Short mmCIF file of C-alpha atoms in Angstrom, two decimals:
data_model
loop_
_atom_site.label_atom_id
_atom_site.label_comp_id
_atom_site.label_asym_id
_atom_site.label_seq_id
_atom_site.Cartn_x
_atom_site.Cartn_y
_atom_site.Cartn_z
CA UNK A 1 26.79 11.70 16.19
CA UNK A 2 23.89 14.03 17.92
CA UNK A 3 22.41 11.95 20.77
CA UNK A 4 18.64 11.71 21.60
CA UNK A 5 17.45 14.22 24.46
CA UNK A 6 15.92 12.40 27.51
CA UNK A 7 12.47 13.63 26.48
CA UNK A 8 12.69 11.73 22.88
CA UNK A 9 13.99 8.76 24.43
CA UNK A 10 10.94 8.90 26.62
CA UNK A 11 8.68 9.79 23.83
CA UNK A 12 9.65 7.40 21.44
CA UNK A 13 10.27 4.53 24.07
CA UNK A 14 8.06 1.91 22.83
CA UNK A 15 9.51 2.06 19.02
CA UNK A 16 13.28 2.25 20.42
CA UNK A 17 12.73 -1.42 22.11
CA UNK A 18 11.43 -2.27 18.87
CA UNK A 19 14.35 -1.44 16.70
CA UNK A 20 17.11 0.11 18.90
CA UNK A 21 18.55 3.54 20.25
CA UNK A 22 20.75 3.48 17.29
CA UNK A 23 18.29 3.59 14.84
CA UNK A 24 16.03 5.80 16.63
CA UNK A 25 19.23 8.23 16.40
CA UNK A 26 19.75 7.82 12.70
CA UNK A 27 16.37 8.41 12.10
CA UNK A 28 16.56 12.12 14.45
CA UNK A 29 19.27 13.24 12.18
CA UNK A 30 17.83 12.19 8.66
CA UNK A 31 16.98 14.09 6.04
CA UNK A 32 13.82 13.37 3.78
CA UNK A 33 12.21 14.63 0.81
CA UNK A 34 8.60 13.59 -0.21
CA UNK A 35 7.65 14.69 -3.38
CA UNK A 36 3.94 15.34 -3.59
CA UNK A 37 1.53 14.75 -0.52
CA UNK A 38 -1.52 13.02 -2.31
CA UNK A 39 -3.21 10.04 -0.67
CA UNK A 40 -0.06 7.89 -0.75
CA UNK A 41 2.39 10.92 0.32
CA UNK A 42 -0.31 11.81 3.07
CA UNK A 43 -0.07 8.36 4.49
CA UNK A 44 4.16 8.27 4.22
CA UNK A 45 4.33 11.80 5.77
CA UNK A 46 2.12 10.66 8.59
CA UNK A 47 3.79 7.53 9.49
CA UNK A 48 7.64 9.02 9.55
CA UNK A 49 6.62 12.22 11.19
CA UNK A 50 5.23 10.19 14.11
CA UNK A 51 8.14 7.53 14.12
CA UNK A 52 10.28 10.77 14.74
CA UNK A 53 11.98 11.44 11.31
CA UNK A 54 14.63 14.65 11.99
CA UNK A 55 13.95 16.27 8.93
CA UNK A 56 10.82 16.22 6.21
CA UNK A 57 10.61 18.40 3.27
CA UNK A 58 7.44 18.31 1.34
CA UNK A 59 7.50 19.35 -2.59
CA UNK A 60 4.35 19.49 -4.17
CA UNK A 61 3.01 22.40 -6.50
CA UNK A 62 -0.60 20.83 -6.77
CA UNK A 63 -3.68 22.72 -5.92
CA UNK A 64 -6.06 21.42 -3.66
CA UNK A 65 -9.67 19.89 -5.72
CA UNK A 66 -12.58 18.44 -4.86
CA UNK A 67 -11.21 14.78 -5.70
CA UNK A 68 -8.55 15.20 -3.36
CA UNK A 69 -10.91 15.05 -0.25
CA UNK A 70 -11.82 11.97 -0.61
CA UNK A 71 -8.26 10.26 -0.80
CA UNK A 72 -6.72 12.81 2.00
CA UNK A 73 -7.27 13.18 5.48
CA UNK A 74 -5.26 16.19 6.30
CA UNK A 75 -7.98 18.06 4.07
CA UNK A 76 -11.10 19.65 4.43
CA UNK A 77 -13.53 21.55 2.09
CA UNK A 78 -12.22 24.92 2.88
CA UNK A 79 -8.88 24.14 1.56
CA UNK A 80 -9.98 23.72 -2.08
CA UNK A 81 -8.11 26.17 -4.25
CA UNK A 82 -5.18 26.53 -1.63
CA UNK A 83 -1.91 24.74 -2.60
CA UNK A 84 -1.46 21.67 -0.96
CA UNK A 85 1.57 22.35 0.79
CA UNK A 86 -0.31 25.18 2.35
CA UNK A 87 -3.02 23.27 3.45
CA UNK A 88 -1.62 20.28 5.10
CA UNK A 89 1.29 22.07 7.13
CA UNK A 90 -0.37 22.83 10.10
CA UNK A 91 -1.88 19.77 10.52
CA UNK A 92 1.37 17.73 9.66
CA UNK A 93 3.26 19.88 12.31
CA UNK A 94 0.63 19.12 15.03
CA UNK A 95 1.31 15.37 14.87
CA UNK A 96 4.84 15.67 15.95
CA UNK A 97 6.27 19.57 16.73
CA UNK A 98 9.88 17.70 17.35
CA UNK A 99 9.81 16.89 13.15
CA UNK A 100 11.55 20.05 11.51
CA UNK A 101 9.11 20.31 8.75
CA UNK A 102 9.87 22.25 4.94
CA UNK A 103 6.93 22.54 2.57
CA UNK A 104 8.24 23.99 -0.67
CA UNK A 105 5.30 24.95 -3.52
CA UNK A 106 7.99 25.30 -6.15
CA UNK A 107 7.84 22.54 -9.49
CA UNK A 108 9.83 19.47 -9.13
CA UNK A 109 11.73 20.77 -12.62
CA UNK A 110 13.07 23.70 -10.79
CA UNK A 111 15.04 21.77 -8.46
CA UNK A 112 19.10 21.67 -8.82
CA UNK A 113 21.73 19.15 -7.82
CA UNK A 114 22.40 21.36 -4.71
CA UNK A 115 18.76 20.96 -3.56
CA UNK A 116 18.71 17.21 -3.63
CA UNK A 117 21.92 16.65 -1.77
CA UNK A 118 20.97 17.55 1.32
CA UNK A 119 18.72 14.52 1.50
CA UNK A 120 19.51 11.05 2.69
CA UNK A 121 16.21 9.62 1.06
CA UNK A 122 13.93 10.45 -1.47
CA UNK A 123 10.59 9.16 -1.68
CA UNK A 124 8.41 10.06 -5.06
CA UNK A 125 4.57 9.84 -5.42
CA UNK A 126 2.25 10.35 -8.24
CA UNK A 127 4.80 11.18 -10.58
CA UNK A 128 4.41 11.00 -14.52
CA UNK A 129 6.92 9.16 -17.09
CA UNK A 130 9.36 11.69 -17.56
CA UNK A 131 9.42 12.57 -13.53
CA UNK A 132 10.07 9.23 -13.14
CA UNK A 133 12.96 8.72 -15.28
CA UNK A 134 14.69 12.23 -14.48
CA UNK A 135 14.31 11.69 -10.64
CA UNK A 136 15.86 8.26 -10.60
CA UNK A 137 18.92 9.50 -13.00
CA UNK A 138 19.11 12.46 -10.47
CA UNK A 139 19.25 10.10 -7.29
CA UNK A 140 21.54 7.47 -8.91
CA UNK A 141 23.83 10.31 -9.84
CA UNK A 142 24.16 12.03 -6.67
CA UNK A 143 24.30 8.26 -4.76
CA UNK A 144 20.91 8.96 -2.86
CA UNK A 145 18.17 5.96 -1.76
CA UNK A 146 14.84 6.52 -3.91
CA UNK A 147 11.29 5.13 -3.40
CA UNK A 148 9.09 5.36 -5.87
CA UNK A 149 5.21 4.88 -5.82
CA UNK A 150 1.80 5.12 -7.27
CA UNK A 151 -1.84 4.09 -7.59
CA UNK A 152 -4.68 3.06 -9.60
CA UNK A 153 -7.76 2.65 -7.43
CA UNK A 154 -7.32 -1.22 -6.06
CA UNK A 155 -3.70 -1.75 -7.30
CA UNK A 156 -0.45 0.16 -6.29
CA UNK A 157 3.43 -0.37 -6.55
CA UNK A 158 6.28 0.31 -5.27
CA UNK A 159 9.61 0.41 -6.83
CA UNK A 160 13.18 0.79 -4.46
CA UNK A 161 16.44 1.51 -5.70
CA UNK A 162 18.81 2.01 -2.77
CA UNK A 163 21.84 1.67 -5.88
CA UNK A 164 24.04 -0.37 -3.02
CA UNK A 165 23.03 -1.11 0.81
CA UNK A 166 24.59 -3.06 3.54
CA UNK A 167 22.01 -4.28 5.74
CA UNK A 168 23.21 -5.63 9.29
CA UNK A 169 21.33 -8.73 10.76
CA UNK A 170 21.63 -10.09 14.51
CA UNK A 171 20.94 -13.52 15.01
CA UNK A 172 21.48 -16.08 17.79
CA UNK A 173 24.59 -18.37 16.82
CA UNK A 174 23.42 -21.79 16.25
CA UNK A 175 19.91 -20.80 14.21
CA UNK A 176 22.43 -19.80 11.08
CA UNK A 177 23.78 -22.81 10.24
CA UNK A 178 22.81 -22.45 6.90
CA UNK A 179 24.14 -19.05 6.48
CA UNK A 180 27.50 -18.90 4.79
CA UNK A 181 29.58 -16.05 2.85
CA UNK A 182 28.49 -15.41 -0.69
CA UNK A 183 25.68 -14.63 -3.22
CA UNK A 184 21.70 -15.23 -1.69
CA UNK A 185 20.84 -14.43 -5.03
CA UNK A 186 21.29 -12.11 -8.20
CA UNK A 187 21.08 -9.06 -6.01
CA UNK A 188 21.66 -10.29 -2.67
CA UNK A 189 24.85 -11.02 -1.07
CA UNK A 190 26.15 -12.01 2.20
CA UNK A 191 29.75 -10.09 2.65
CA UNK A 192 30.78 -10.70 6.34
CA UNK A 193 29.52 -12.90 9.26
CA UNK A 194 31.01 -11.72 12.92
CA UNK A 195 30.20 -13.12 16.25
CA UNK A 196 29.17 -11.01 19.62
CA UNK A 197 29.05 -11.75 23.07
CA UNK A 198 25.52 -10.76 24.50
CA UNK A 199 25.44 -11.15 27.92
CA UNK A 200 24.91 -15.29 28.22
CA UNK A 201 24.41 -15.61 24.53
CA UNK A 202 26.44 -15.05 21.34
CA UNK A 203 25.02 -13.37 18.51
CA UNK A 204 25.81 -13.96 14.75
CA UNK A 205 26.18 -10.26 13.09
CA UNK A 206 25.33 -10.86 8.95
CA UNK A 207 26.42 -7.92 6.98
CA UNK A 208 24.11 -8.34 3.49
CA UNK A 209 24.94 -6.12 0.30
CA UNK A 210 21.70 -5.31 -1.77
CA UNK A 211 22.25 -4.14 -5.32
CA UNK A 212 19.43 -2.27 -7.23
CA UNK A 213 19.27 -1.18 -11.06
CA UNK A 214 17.56 1.83 -12.04
CA UNK A 215 13.54 1.34 -12.97
CA UNK A 216 14.69 2.29 -16.63
CA UNK A 217 16.69 -1.20 -16.78
CA UNK A 218 13.99 -3.17 -14.91
CA UNK A 219 11.38 -2.15 -17.65
CA UNK A 220 13.33 -2.71 -20.17
CA UNK A 221 14.87 -6.23 -19.02
CA UNK A 222 13.15 -7.72 -16.19
CA UNK A 223 11.80 -11.33 -16.50
CA UNK A 224 10.00 -13.76 -14.60
CA UNK A 225 11.88 -16.56 -16.37
CA UNK A 226 14.20 -18.40 -13.99
CA UNK A 227 12.39 -16.60 -10.80
CA UNK A 228 9.31 -18.67 -11.72
CA UNK A 229 8.01 -22.22 -12.79
CA UNK A 230 5.74 -22.23 -15.55
CA UNK A 231 3.16 -23.37 -13.46
CA UNK A 232 3.63 -20.54 -10.80
CA UNK A 233 3.69 -18.07 -13.92
CA UNK A 234 0.16 -19.26 -14.99
CA UNK A 235 -0.85 -18.26 -11.62
CA UNK A 236 1.03 -14.88 -11.45
CA UNK A 237 -0.81 -11.80 -10.55
CA UNK A 238 -1.95 -9.88 -13.32
CA UNK A 239 -0.96 -6.80 -11.62
CA UNK A 240 2.66 -6.79 -12.61
CA UNK A 241 2.55 -6.72 -16.24
CA UNK A 242 -0.32 -4.15 -16.29
CA UNK A 243 1.68 -2.08 -13.80
CA UNK A 244 4.82 -2.54 -16.10
CA UNK A 245 2.79 -1.34 -19.20
CA UNK A 246 1.93 1.56 -17.52
CA UNK A 247 5.32 2.69 -16.14
CA UNK A 248 6.98 2.30 -19.53
CA UNK A 249 4.26 4.66 -21.76
CA UNK A 250 4.10 8.54 -21.42
CA UNK A 251 0.49 8.21 -22.67
CA UNK A 252 -0.90 5.04 -20.50
CA UNK A 253 -4.70 6.53 -20.81
CA UNK A 254 -4.20 5.55 -24.87
CA UNK A 255 -6.04 2.08 -24.33
CA UNK A 256 -5.34 0.23 -27.62
CA UNK A 257 -1.82 1.58 -27.21
CA UNK A 258 -1.78 0.17 -23.84
CA UNK A 259 -2.79 -3.09 -25.08
CA UNK A 260 0.16 -3.47 -27.63
CA UNK A 261 2.56 -2.59 -25.18
CA UNK A 262 0.88 -5.02 -22.72
CA UNK A 263 1.48 -7.54 -25.05
CA UNK A 264 4.95 -7.13 -25.97
CA UNK A 265 5.63 -6.84 -21.64
CA UNK A 266 4.25 -10.37 -21.39
CA UNK A 267 6.31 -11.51 -23.52
CA UNK A 268 9.46 -9.99 -21.83
CA UNK A 269 8.52 -11.31 -18.77
CA UNK A 270 7.62 -14.64 -19.98
CA UNK A 271 4.04 -14.76 -19.85
CA UNK A 272 1.23 -15.83 -21.90
CA UNK A 273 -1.15 -12.94 -22.72
CA UNK A 274 -3.93 -15.14 -22.20
CA UNK A 275 -3.44 -15.00 -18.51
CA UNK A 276 -4.26 -11.56 -18.20
CA UNK A 277 -8.03 -11.41 -17.19
CA UNK A 278 -10.43 -9.05 -19.17
CA UNK A 279 -11.61 -7.84 -15.78
CA UNK A 280 -8.36 -6.83 -14.58
CA UNK A 281 -7.20 -4.95 -17.85
CA UNK A 282 -10.39 -3.08 -18.03
CA UNK A 283 -10.41 -2.28 -14.20
CA UNK A 284 -6.81 -0.88 -14.48
CA UNK A 285 -7.25 0.97 -17.12
CA UNK A 286 -10.70 2.64 -15.92
CA UNK A 287 -8.92 3.03 -12.32
CA UNK A 288 -5.70 4.87 -13.46
CA UNK A 289 -5.00 8.17 -11.65
CA UNK A 290 -7.83 7.19 -9.21
CA UNK A 291 -6.70 7.31 -5.33
CA UNK A 292 -8.07 4.81 -2.80
CA UNK A 293 -7.74 5.40 0.74
CA UNK A 294 -7.38 1.91 1.71
CA UNK A 295 -5.10 1.03 -0.83
CA UNK A 296 -3.12 4.34 0.04
CA UNK A 297 -2.86 3.54 3.66
CA UNK A 298 -1.07 -0.13 2.76
CA UNK A 299 1.01 1.22 0.54
CA UNK A 300 2.16 4.29 2.70
CA UNK A 301 2.57 2.33 5.62
CA UNK A 302 5.03 -0.27 3.54
CA UNK A 303 7.04 2.49 2.28
CA UNK A 304 7.65 3.87 5.80
CA UNK A 305 8.29 1.21 7.25
CA UNK A 306 11.27 0.23 4.73
CA UNK A 307 12.69 3.91 5.20
CA UNK A 308 12.51 3.43 9.04
CA UNK A 309 14.40 -0.09 8.27
CA UNK A 310 17.25 1.21 6.10
CA UNK A 311 17.87 4.23 8.22
CA UNK A 312 18.48 1.74 11.23
CA UNK A 313 20.23 -0.56 8.75
CA UNK A 314 18.92 -3.62 10.81
CA UNK A 315 17.55 -5.69 8.27
CA UNK A 316 17.76 -6.17 4.53
CA UNK A 317 15.34 -3.72 2.73
CA UNK A 318 12.77 -4.26 0.26
CA UNK A 319 14.58 -5.28 -3.08
CA UNK A 320 13.11 -4.11 -5.45
CA UNK A 321 9.85 -4.29 -7.40
CA UNK A 322 6.25 -4.28 -5.11
CA UNK A 323 2.64 -4.61 -6.50
CA UNK A 324 -0.34 -4.74 -4.39
CA UNK A 325 -3.79 -6.24 -5.44
CA UNK A 326 -6.43 -4.56 -3.37
CA UNK A 327 -8.79 -7.16 -4.99
CA UNK A 328 -6.84 -10.33 -3.85
CA UNK A 329 -4.78 -8.57 -1.04
CA UNK A 330 -1.40 -9.93 -2.69
CA UNK A 331 1.33 -8.11 -2.42
CA UNK A 332 4.36 -10.15 -3.59
CA UNK A 333 7.69 -8.99 -3.99
CA UNK A 334 9.83 -9.24 -7.20
CA UNK A 335 13.67 -8.78 -7.00
CA UNK A 336 14.69 -7.86 -10.55
#
């Protein structure tokens, strides 16, 4: 394995203290693909570049327009009309010259398997229905971990598909009395428990296997029945069924079609349609495609942190669907 230089160890000293030298080394040799550098993509790129990722490729065929200026801090008015990757390249590189950055303005559809195979992790933002489905299928076929994320004004989501992932947690022996081999939940299972002496302490090394479903399967079959009580379902966030509905539709801007699909989604999830608040529904539909910088900051930070986490394999990652409500600031994780 490639080792960190003394200069890199000094530069990343604080985060090495946080997540360890092995995790930082894994990051140093990792290759990440970020699809689209809009509002959330900008936050993701900033965080993983500053963390010391070894290689980041940004794939984005968009042209900068005036609406981008209010949601992406890399851009200025002089960038309008330029390709996004051209506009952000120097500013992103300046944040950490040690990171190998590649900027690609080609269309996502033009990329072949050989292109994707070079990456350890892929992060897709601002994707439509067909792009999400295609990228998820491609990543599963090539066994590449995938994050998909997007926002609608005050609301956002993160979908995680690591296919199968083993995470290792270290805990002081004696603090794990309830931990044993076997299933924790439908998607998580403890497969190994070892002991290791660490100075004057004994540590339990716990390996947890996380399994994931593709987005298409979740959207078709996910339910809150069995996960939440009837009382909890009545208080469940409106953003989950609204987000599911949007992700199911090829044209989510059709209001009547959206409402028809929302009714079906509520039934699938085990929710009463009457729990959907009119103001949430109206605001969600109205804000589709709108990027809001504070929301992007929260979501981009969460995605970047989990990418760092899985590279270090120190803790169990997000599994597998997260929604964010910028009104209540709730950010529940649903394991489907």
